[in-house]
Amino acid sequence: MSDDNHTLPYPDAAAEHPTLVIPGSASAQEAAAPRTRPRWPWALLIVVVVLAVLVVAAELIARAVLPGVVRSIVVEQLDLPADQQLDVETQGLLLPQLIGGTLDTLRLSTDSVTLEGITGAVDVTATDVPLHGGDLGGASGAIRIDQEQFTSLLAGTDLPVDSVEFAAPNATVSGSISVLGAAVPLSLTLTPGTVDGDLEFTPVAASIGGLDIDLDRAASTLGSLGEGLTQPQRVCVADRLPAGLTLTGLEVVDGAAVIDIDVNGAIVTDTTLQDKGVCPS
């Protein structure tokens, strides 16, 4: 055979060859159609945003409505004037607390309120407040009263009180005592405090008839009168307060008497704790 006629090699099966797409075929339609992205992530995002907006709106509504509801209940229960100024504050997100039926904390405060004839500023914080009835987890706070109201608080006690003057940390009580049938002016400077729920006043200075008395020698020079002047004076005011309320502290701060109180959580359900307490006879 002649070497002039060369034989062409067979195509390599491994080589890539372009595939012809016949117009109108299914492959052509698939190639021409754009790929559609799934829309569910966007729909889910919109749902989440709407729910977030609703939750925020509900929280704002709850914060706007709840203080008014609480204020109305307190004003009614304590028989306060309809226009009584009373601030109501809560902490944390309200919606979960409302759903659970218990407020974590509830703070009530007012610059001036009259209870049992005594007017002062009150700031009380209650914890674990049930919304559907039941006892509180507890409550504590402070009552702030001026010199005139403090004088009224001590009225009817054994202390000779006509007036009270504050000079932190002490209070000076002025009045009179009977000596041989005559009224003699008496002034006692006392450091206030509390013990076992009673008010306690520890004498630090005294004067009778305008003359200063040496407290260390009062008992020896004035007998039983001097001895009484030098001893701490305990004053029970339980009969003027609800039995479920206990005095835990008393101090003079910035020209006012600040009385710390502790409230039994069962006071909202136990009527005996709402009644006046009793002082030992």
Short mmCIF file of C-alpha atoms in Angstrom, two decimals:
data_model
loop_
_atom_site.label_atom_id
_atom_site.label_comp_id
_atom_site.label_asym_id
_atom_site.label_seq_id
_atom_site.Cartn_x
_atom_site.Cartn_y
_atom_site.Cartn_z
CA MET A 1 0.00 0.00 0.00
CA SER A 2 1.08 3.48 -0.71
CA ASP A 3 2.08 5.76 2.18
CA ASP A 4 0.41 8.70 0.37
CA ASN A 5 -3.06 7.96 1.76
CA HIS A 6 -3.01 8.73 5.46
CA THR A 7 -5.68 7.34 7.73
CA LEU A 8 -7.38 9.93 10.02
CA PRO A 9 -7.54 8.97 13.70
CA TYR A 10 -10.89 8.37 15.39
CA PRO A 11 -12.19 11.28 17.58
CA ASP A 12 -11.14 11.09 21.17
CA ALA A 13 -14.21 10.11 23.21
CA ALA A 14 -12.88 12.03 26.24
CA ALA A 15 -12.78 15.33 24.37
CA GLU A 16 -15.54 17.87 25.07
CA HIS A 17 -17.91 18.70 22.26
CA PRO A 18 -20.54 21.45 22.34
CA THR A 19 -24.08 20.21 22.47
CA LEU A 20 -26.43 21.69 19.95
CA VAL A 21 -29.74 22.88 21.35
CA ILE A 22 -32.64 22.48 18.95
CA PRO A 23 -34.94 25.50 19.09
CA GLY A 24 -38.30 24.70 20.66
CA SER A 25 -37.00 21.71 22.56
CA ALA A 26 -37.43 21.32 26.36
CA SER A 27 -33.71 21.92 26.87
CA ALA A 28 -33.95 25.24 25.07
CA GLN A 29 -36.90 26.33 27.22
CA GLU A 30 -35.05 25.42 30.40
CA ALA A 31 -32.01 27.37 29.26
CA ALA A 32 -34.08 30.44 28.36
CA ALA A 33 -36.27 30.51 31.53
CA PRO A 34 -34.82 32.63 34.36
CA ARG A 35 -34.20 30.93 37.71
CA THR A 36 -36.84 31.93 40.32
CA ARG A 37 -35.58 32.50 43.90
CA PRO A 38 -37.76 31.21 46.75
CA ARG A 39 -39.76 34.00 48.44
CA TRP A 40 -40.35 32.42 51.88
CA PRO A 41 -37.35 34.13 53.62
CA TRP A 42 -38.80 37.54 52.76
CA ALA A 43 -42.28 36.49 53.89
CA LEU A 44 -40.84 35.20 57.15
CA LEU A 45 -38.93 38.45 57.67
CA ILE A 46 -42.11 40.48 57.12
CA VAL A 47 -44.00 38.32 59.65
CA VAL A 48 -41.24 38.76 62.21
CA VAL A 49 -41.20 42.54 61.74
CA VAL A 50 -45.00 42.76 62.06
CA LEU A 51 -44.96 40.65 65.22
CA ALA A 52 -42.18 42.81 66.70
CA VAL A 53 -44.19 45.95 65.98
CA LEU A 54 -47.29 44.44 67.60
CA VAL A 55 -45.32 43.40 70.70
CA VAL A 56 -43.84 46.89 71.04
CA ALA A 57 -47.28 48.46 70.60
CA ALA A 58 -48.81 46.12 73.17
CA GLU A 59 -46.00 46.89 75.63
CA LEU A 60 -46.53 50.62 75.19
CA ILE A 61 -50.28 50.24 75.67
CA ALA A 62 -49.74 48.18 78.82
CA ARG A 63 -47.39 50.79 80.24
CA ALA A 64 -49.89 53.53 79.46
CA VAL A 65 -52.93 51.72 80.89
CA LEU A 66 -51.59 49.85 83.93
CA PRO A 67 -50.52 52.88 86.03
CA GLY A 68 -54.01 54.37 85.75
CA VAL A 69 -55.65 51.11 86.76
CA VAL A 70 -53.36 50.67 89.77
CA ARG A 71 -53.81 54.30 90.81
CA SER A 72 -57.62 53.95 90.73
CA ILE A 73 -57.50 50.83 92.91
CA VAL A 74 -55.18 52.43 95.49
CA VAL A 75 -57.22 55.64 95.66
CA GLU A 76 -60.42 53.63 96.17
CA GLN A 77 -59.00 51.21 98.75
CA LEU A 78 -57.40 53.97 100.86
CA ASP A 79 -60.34 56.34 100.40
CA LEU A 80 -58.10 59.07 99.01
CA PRO A 81 -59.28 62.15 97.12
CA ALA A 82 -60.06 61.56 93.46
CA ASP A 83 -57.36 64.03 92.43
CA GLN A 84 -54.71 62.46 94.69
CA GLN A 85 -51.26 62.69 93.07
CA LEU A 86 -49.83 59.17 92.89
CA ASP A 87 -47.02 57.93 90.63
CA VAL A 88 -46.97 54.28 89.58
CA GLU A 89 -43.86 52.62 88.17
CA THR A 90 -43.00 49.07 87.12
CA GLN A 91 -39.77 47.39 86.05
CA GLY A 92 -38.94 45.06 83.18
CA LEU A 93 -41.12 44.05 80.25
CA LEU A 94 -44.78 44.16 81.24
CA LEU A 95 -46.28 41.74 78.73
CA PRO A 96 -44.62 38.59 80.11
CA GLN A 97 -45.57 39.70 83.64
CA LEU A 98 -49.18 40.36 82.65
CA ILE A 99 -49.39 37.00 80.93
CA GLY A 100 -47.90 35.31 83.99
CA GLY A 101 -50.33 37.15 86.29
CA THR A 102 -47.67 38.66 88.58
CA LEU A 103 -45.80 41.95 88.50
CA ASP A 104 -42.17 41.66 89.57
CA THR A 105 -42.12 45.07 91.24
CA LEU A 106 -44.59 47.91 91.67
CA ARG A 107 -43.50 51.27 93.03
CA LEU A 108 -45.99 53.78 94.41
CA SER A 109 -44.87 57.27 95.36
CA THR A 110 -46.45 60.60 96.18
CA ASP A 111 -45.14 63.93 97.38
CA SER A 112 -48.04 64.44 99.76
CA VAL A 113 -50.75 62.14 101.10
CA THR A 114 -52.76 62.20 104.33
CA LEU A 115 -53.22 58.90 106.15
CA GLU A 116 -54.59 58.62 109.68
CA GLY A 117 -54.29 62.37 110.12
CA ILE A 118 -50.58 62.49 109.24
CA THR A 119 -49.47 64.12 105.98
CA GLY A 120 -46.18 63.26 104.33
CA ALA A 121 -44.40 61.95 101.27
CA VAL A 122 -44.58 58.19 100.72
CA ASP A 123 -42.44 55.90 98.57
CA VAL A 124 -43.25 52.18 98.70
CA THR A 125 -42.09 49.30 96.50
CA ALA A 126 -44.01 46.01 96.45
CA THR A 127 -42.67 42.77 94.99
CA ASP A 128 -44.41 39.77 93.41
CA VAL A 129 -47.73 41.58 93.05
CA PRO A 130 -50.51 39.16 92.02
CA LEU A 131 -52.91 40.52 89.42
CA HIS A 132 -55.72 38.11 90.20
CA GLY A 133 -55.77 38.24 93.99
CA GLY A 134 -53.47 36.85 96.65
CA ASP A 135 -50.71 37.98 98.96
CA LEU A 136 -47.85 40.24 97.98
CA GLY A 137 -44.35 38.89 98.06
CA GLY A 138 -43.62 41.82 100.38
CA ALA A 139 -43.33 45.58 100.46
CA SER A 140 -41.10 48.19 102.01
CA GLY A 141 -40.57 51.89 101.76
CA ALA A 142 -40.30 55.18 103.58
CA ILE A 143 -42.54 57.93 104.89
CA ARG A 144 -41.14 61.45 105.03
CA ILE A 145 -42.80 64.01 107.34
CA ASP A 146 -41.92 67.52 108.48
CA GLN A 147 -41.55 68.91 112.00
CA GLU A 148 -45.21 69.85 112.38
CA GLN A 149 -46.45 66.43 111.30
CA PHE A 150 -43.89 64.72 113.52
CA THR A 151 -45.25 66.71 116.45
CA SER A 152 -48.74 65.41 115.61
CA LEU A 153 -47.40 61.86 115.44
CA LEU A 154 -46.04 62.14 119.00
CA ALA A 155 -49.19 63.78 120.34
CA GLY A 156 -50.81 61.72 123.09
CA THR A 157 -47.55 60.01 124.09
CA ASP A 158 -45.79 60.34 127.45
CA LEU A 159 -43.30 62.80 125.99
CA PRO A 160 -43.98 66.47 126.83
CA VAL A 161 -44.39 67.56 123.23
CA ASP A 162 -45.61 71.00 122.23
CA SER A 163 -43.24 71.37 119.29
CA VAL A 164 -40.37 69.58 117.56
CA GLU A 165 -37.35 71.05 115.83
CA PHE A 166 -35.06 69.02 113.59
CA ALA A 167 -31.28 69.43 113.45
CA ALA A 168 -29.86 66.28 111.87
CA PRO A 169 -29.29 63.77 113.24
CA ASN A 170 -31.26 64.92 116.30
CA ALA A 171 -34.70 66.23 117.14
CA THR A 172 -35.36 68.70 119.95
CA VAL A 173 -38.68 68.21 121.71
CA SER A 174 -40.09 71.14 123.66
CA GLY A 175 -42.90 71.07 126.17
CA SER A 176 -43.48 71.43 129.89
CA ILE A 177 -43.64 69.31 133.03
CA SER A 178 -45.39 69.86 136.33
CA VAL A 179 -43.11 70.60 139.27
CA LEU A 180 -44.87 71.25 142.60
CA GLY A 181 -48.03 72.08 140.68
CA ALA A 182 -46.31 74.57 138.38
CA ALA A 183 -45.66 74.09 134.64
CA VAL A 184 -41.93 74.22 134.00
CA PRO A 185 -40.58 74.43 130.42
CA LEU A 186 -38.66 71.34 129.37
CA SER A 187 -36.50 70.81 126.30
CA LEU A 188 -35.01 67.46 125.28
CA THR A 189 -32.59 66.89 122.40
CA LEU A 190 -32.98 63.30 121.25
CA THR A 191 -31.46 60.97 118.68
CA PRO A 192 -34.38 59.12 117.05
CA GLY A 193 -34.50 55.47 116.04
CA THR A 194 -36.66 52.37 116.27
CA VAL A 195 -36.64 49.17 118.31
CA ASP A 196 -39.05 46.26 117.89
CA GLY A 197 -41.41 48.43 115.86
CA ASP A 198 -41.52 51.26 118.41
CA LEU A 199 -40.02 54.70 118.12
CA GLU A 200 -37.02 55.19 120.40
CA PHE A 201 -35.46 58.49 121.44
CA THR A 202 -32.08 58.60 123.14
CA PRO A 203 -31.45 61.83 125.12
CA VAL A 204 -28.26 63.72 124.30
CA ALA A 205 -29.08 67.07 125.97
CA ALA A 206 -31.77 68.60 128.19
CA SER A 207 -32.80 71.83 129.84
CA ILE A 208 -35.40 72.66 132.47
CA GLY A 209 -36.67 76.18 132.88
CA GLY A 210 -34.03 77.37 130.42
CA LEU A 211 -31.15 75.83 132.44
CA ASP A 212 -29.01 73.14 130.81
CA ILE A 213 -28.78 69.85 132.68
CA ASP A 214 -25.76 67.58 132.90
CA LEU A 215 -27.29 64.27 131.92
CA ASP A 216 -24.55 62.33 133.67
CA ARG A 217 -25.50 63.94 136.99
CA ALA A 218 -29.23 64.40 136.39
CA ALA A 219 -30.26 61.27 138.27
CA SER A 220 -28.30 62.23 141.38
CA THR A 221 -29.43 65.85 141.41
CA LEU A 222 -33.04 65.55 140.21
CA GLY A 223 -33.95 62.12 141.52
CA SER A 224 -36.58 60.16 139.59
CA LEU A 225 -37.23 63.12 137.30
CA GLY A 226 -33.57 63.32 136.28
CA GLU A 227 -33.37 59.55 135.90
CA GLY A 228 -36.35 59.63 133.54
CA LEU A 229 -34.73 62.33 131.46
CA THR A 230 -31.55 60.36 130.89
CA GLN A 231 -33.16 57.07 129.84
CA PRO A 232 -34.07 56.25 126.23
CA GLN A 233 -37.73 56.96 125.62
CA ARG A 234 -39.76 54.35 123.74
CA VAL A 235 -42.95 55.48 122.06
CA CYS A 236 -45.48 52.98 120.70
CA VAL A 237 -47.49 54.15 117.70
CA ALA A 238 -48.78 50.72 116.69
CA ASP A 239 -52.31 51.72 117.67
CA ARG A 240 -52.21 54.41 114.98
CA LEU A 241 -50.97 52.15 112.18
CA PRO A 242 -52.26 49.02 110.40
CA ALA A 243 -51.12 45.86 112.18
CA GLY A 244 -49.43 44.66 108.99
CA LEU A 245 -47.09 47.65 108.94
CA THR A 246 -43.89 47.68 111.02
CA LEU A 247 -41.54 50.60 111.64
CA THR A 248 -37.97 49.53 110.93
CA GLY A 249 -36.05 52.81 111.07
CA LEU A 250 -36.25 56.50 111.90
CA GLU A 251 -33.74 59.24 111.24
CA VAL A 252 -33.67 62.98 110.67
CA VAL A 253 -32.47 63.87 107.16
CA ASP A 254 -32.51 67.28 105.47
CA GLY A 255 -35.03 68.83 107.82
CA ALA A 256 -37.48 65.92 107.79
CA ALA A 257 -38.11 62.69 109.66
CA VAL A 258 -37.69 59.64 107.44
CA ILE A 259 -39.53 56.60 108.77
CA ASP A 260 -38.68 53.26 107.18
CA ILE A 261 -41.50 50.74 107.04
CA ASP A 262 -41.94 47.06 106.25
CA VAL A 263 -45.30 45.74 105.06
CA ASN A 264 -46.56 42.20 105.57
CA GLY A 265 -47.46 40.80 102.14
CA ALA A 266 -50.65 39.25 103.53
CA ILE A 267 -52.10 42.67 104.35
CA VAL A 268 -54.06 42.68 101.09
CA THR A 269 -56.01 39.53 102.04
CA ASP A 270 -55.93 39.42 105.86
CA THR A 271 -58.31 41.99 107.34
CA THR A 272 -56.73 41.65 110.79
CA LEU A 273 -53.52 43.09 109.36
CA GLN A 274 -55.49 46.02 107.97
CA ASP A 275 -56.92 46.88 111.41
CA LYS A 276 -55.01 49.07 113.85
CA GLY A 277 -52.28 47.46 115.89
CA VAL A 278 -52.18 47.35 119.69
CA CYS A 279 -49.81 49.05 122.12
CA PRO A 280 -49.04 47.29 125.40
CA SER A 281 -50.92 48.79 128.30
#
